[in-house]
């Protein structure tokens, strides 16, 4: 899985770079990068995502344009292979910012995106993972299990560190184009065994994704409930508009997440000046970047 993750982010980087290289926008670049990772079953986005308590895939995504502050988000969609494409349609073609569930799917279909069966998004690895999880924690599959406060809810990401079968793989991208505009996109299947209808941080503006040319573009991953309570992507962007470097702000965001709410996750953040930060307080998070002069990728915390 480690090699698959590094390979997957490399492919996403190449797709985003192709857009930028031919003079395309940061917005198009993050969309194309995220589509590649949604299509890659390695990640918790699109096909291959974690299953919710009822054994279904429910997806959330957000895309945001730092130049205009336009944004598009979808939540709890079950019939879209590429929720980021639907999010982009909302950004470009709707006066609204958010669509959820059936309304989001109808909007996507009306704008030419194909709908699929939920089963097409489910892979055997995830059926087995959910089965194993629900066997290990018998009440977690119960229809009347508490939505929050369940003993394992808070443990999910913390526990992931010791459990090689639990991988938490929301995908995200940030980009800066030759016009000096920045953009961000995030896409996820959320957390394993989540309650149906649960929305994570990923598609919430300022939580799992944010972009403003006056501060920064950011995308986060991790246990969503703490991240959304701290509005972490915007919190980080604010540190950058106050004059701090993205590298420092990304690390500070992870410290804040841990100290304030014992949260676990990761962040990528990019300023309009082209400075960037990558940080995570989990043992691993696959990342890759490219600039005109450099290219690099990694996954272990100590190689950052
Ligand atoms: N942040 C996502 C969520 O809570 C999960 C993840 O990043 O893996 O929905």
PDB file of N, CA and C and ligand atoms in Angstrom, residues 44 157 168-170 188 190-191 198 200-202 221-224, ligand 1:
ATOM      1  N   UNK A  44      -8.997   6.706  -0.416  1.00  0.00           N
ATOM      2  CA  UNK A  44     -10.355   6.829   0.123  1.00  0.00           C
ATOM      3  C   UNK A  44     -11.058   8.005  -0.579  1.00  0.00           C
ATOM      4  N   UNK A 157      -8.725   7.427  14.145  1.00  0.00           N
ATOM      5  CA  UNK A 157      -7.478   7.853  13.511  1.00  0.00           C
ATOM      6  C   UNK A 157      -6.267   7.575  14.382  1.00  0.00           C
ATOM      7  N   UNK A 168      -6.175   5.817   5.921  1.00  0.00           N
ATOM      8  CA  UNK A 168      -7.131   6.926   5.849  1.00  0.00           C
ATOM      9  C   UNK A 168      -6.685   7.897   4.770  1.00  0.00           C
ATOM     10  N   UNK A 169      -7.385   7.863   3.687  1.00  0.00           N
ATOM     11  CA  UNK A 169      -6.788   8.344   2.455  1.00  0.00           C
ATOM     12  C   UNK A 169      -7.569   9.370   1.671  1.00  0.00           C
ATOM     13  N   UNK A 170      -8.127  10.340   2.341  1.00  0.00           N
ATOM     14  CA  UNK A 170      -8.707  11.472   1.612  1.00  0.00           C
ATOM     15  C   UNK A 170      -7.651  12.028   0.667  1.00  0.00           C
ATOM     16  N   UNK A 188     -13.228  12.849  -0.750  1.00  0.00           N
ATOM     17  CA  UNK A 188     -13.122  11.775   0.248  1.00  0.00           C
ATOM     18  C   UNK A 188     -14.318  10.842   0.258  1.00  0.00           C
ATOM     19  N   UNK A 190     -14.755   9.699   3.271  1.00  0.00           N
ATOM     20  CA  UNK A 190     -14.998   9.888   4.707  1.00  0.00           C
ATOM     21  C   UNK A 190     -14.327   8.812   5.539  1.00  0.00           C
ATOM     22  N   UNK A 191     -14.904   8.545   6.700  1.00  0.00           N
ATOM     23  CA  UNK A 191     -14.281   7.607   7.635  1.00  0.00           C
ATOM     24  C   UNK A 191     -14.989   6.256   7.607  1.00  0.00           C
ATOM     25  N   UNK A 198     -23.488  11.186   7.496  1.00  0.00           N
ATOM     26  CA  UNK A 198     -22.422  11.949   8.170  1.00  0.00           C
ATOM     27  C   UNK A 198     -21.584  12.694   7.119  1.00  0.00           C
ATOM     28  N   UNK A 200     -18.147  14.937   6.519  1.00  0.00           N
ATOM     29  CA  UNK A 200     -16.861  15.220   7.155  1.00  0.00           C
ATOM     30  C   UNK A 200     -16.418  16.645   6.896  1.00  0.00           C
ATOM     31  N   UNK A 201     -15.157  16.883   7.202  1.00  0.00           N
ATOM     32  CA  UNK A 201     -14.580  18.214   7.020  1.00  0.00           C
ATOM     33  C   UNK A 201     -14.250  18.508   5.553  1.00  0.00           C
ATOM     34  N   UNK A 202     -14.014  17.443   4.783  1.00  0.00           N
ATOM     35  CA  UNK A 202     -13.392  17.608   3.464  1.00  0.00           C
ATOM     36  C   UNK A 202     -14.134  18.557   2.544  1.00  0.00           C
ATOM     37  N   UNK A 221      -6.457  16.396   5.507  1.00  0.00           N
ATOM     38  CA  UNK A 221      -6.957  15.035   5.670  1.00  0.00           C
ATOM     39  C   UNK A 221      -6.864  14.686   7.149  1.00  0.00           C
ATOM     40  N   UNK A 222      -7.606  13.680   7.539  1.00  0.00           N
ATOM     41  CA  UNK A 222      -7.540  13.267   8.935  1.00  0.00           C
ATOM     42  C   UNK A 222      -8.925  13.077   9.493  1.00  0.00           C
ATOM     43  N   UNK A 223      -8.981  12.817  10.747  1.00  0.00           N
ATOM     44  CA  UNK A 223     -10.249  12.600  11.427  1.00  0.00           C
ATOM     45  C   UNK A 223     -11.041  13.907  11.370  1.00  0.00           C
ATOM     46  N   UNK A 224     -12.146  13.887  10.618  1.00  0.00           N
ATOM     47  CA  UNK A 224     -12.816  15.118  10.216  1.00  0.00           C
ATOM     48  C   UNK A 224     -13.469  15.935  11.304  1.00  0.00           C
TER      49      UNK A 224
HETATM   50  N1  LIG B   1     -11.216  13.988   6.651  1.00  0.00           N
HETATM   51  C1  LIG B   1     -11.990  12.896   6.147  1.00  0.00           C
HETATM   52  C2  LIG B   1     -13.301  12.835   6.865  1.00  0.00           C
HETATM   53  O1  LIG B   1     -13.309  12.935   8.069  1.00  0.00           O
HETATM   54  C3  LIG B   1     -11.299  11.577   6.235  1.00  0.00           C
HETATM   55  C4  LIG B   1      -9.872  11.530   5.780  1.00  0.00           C
HETATM   56  O2  LIG B   1      -9.227  12.554   5.647  1.00  0.00           O
HETATM   57  O3  LIG B   1      -9.341  10.442   5.535  1.00  0.00           O
HETATM   58  O4  LIG B   1     -14.297  12.631   6.221  1.00  0.00           O
END
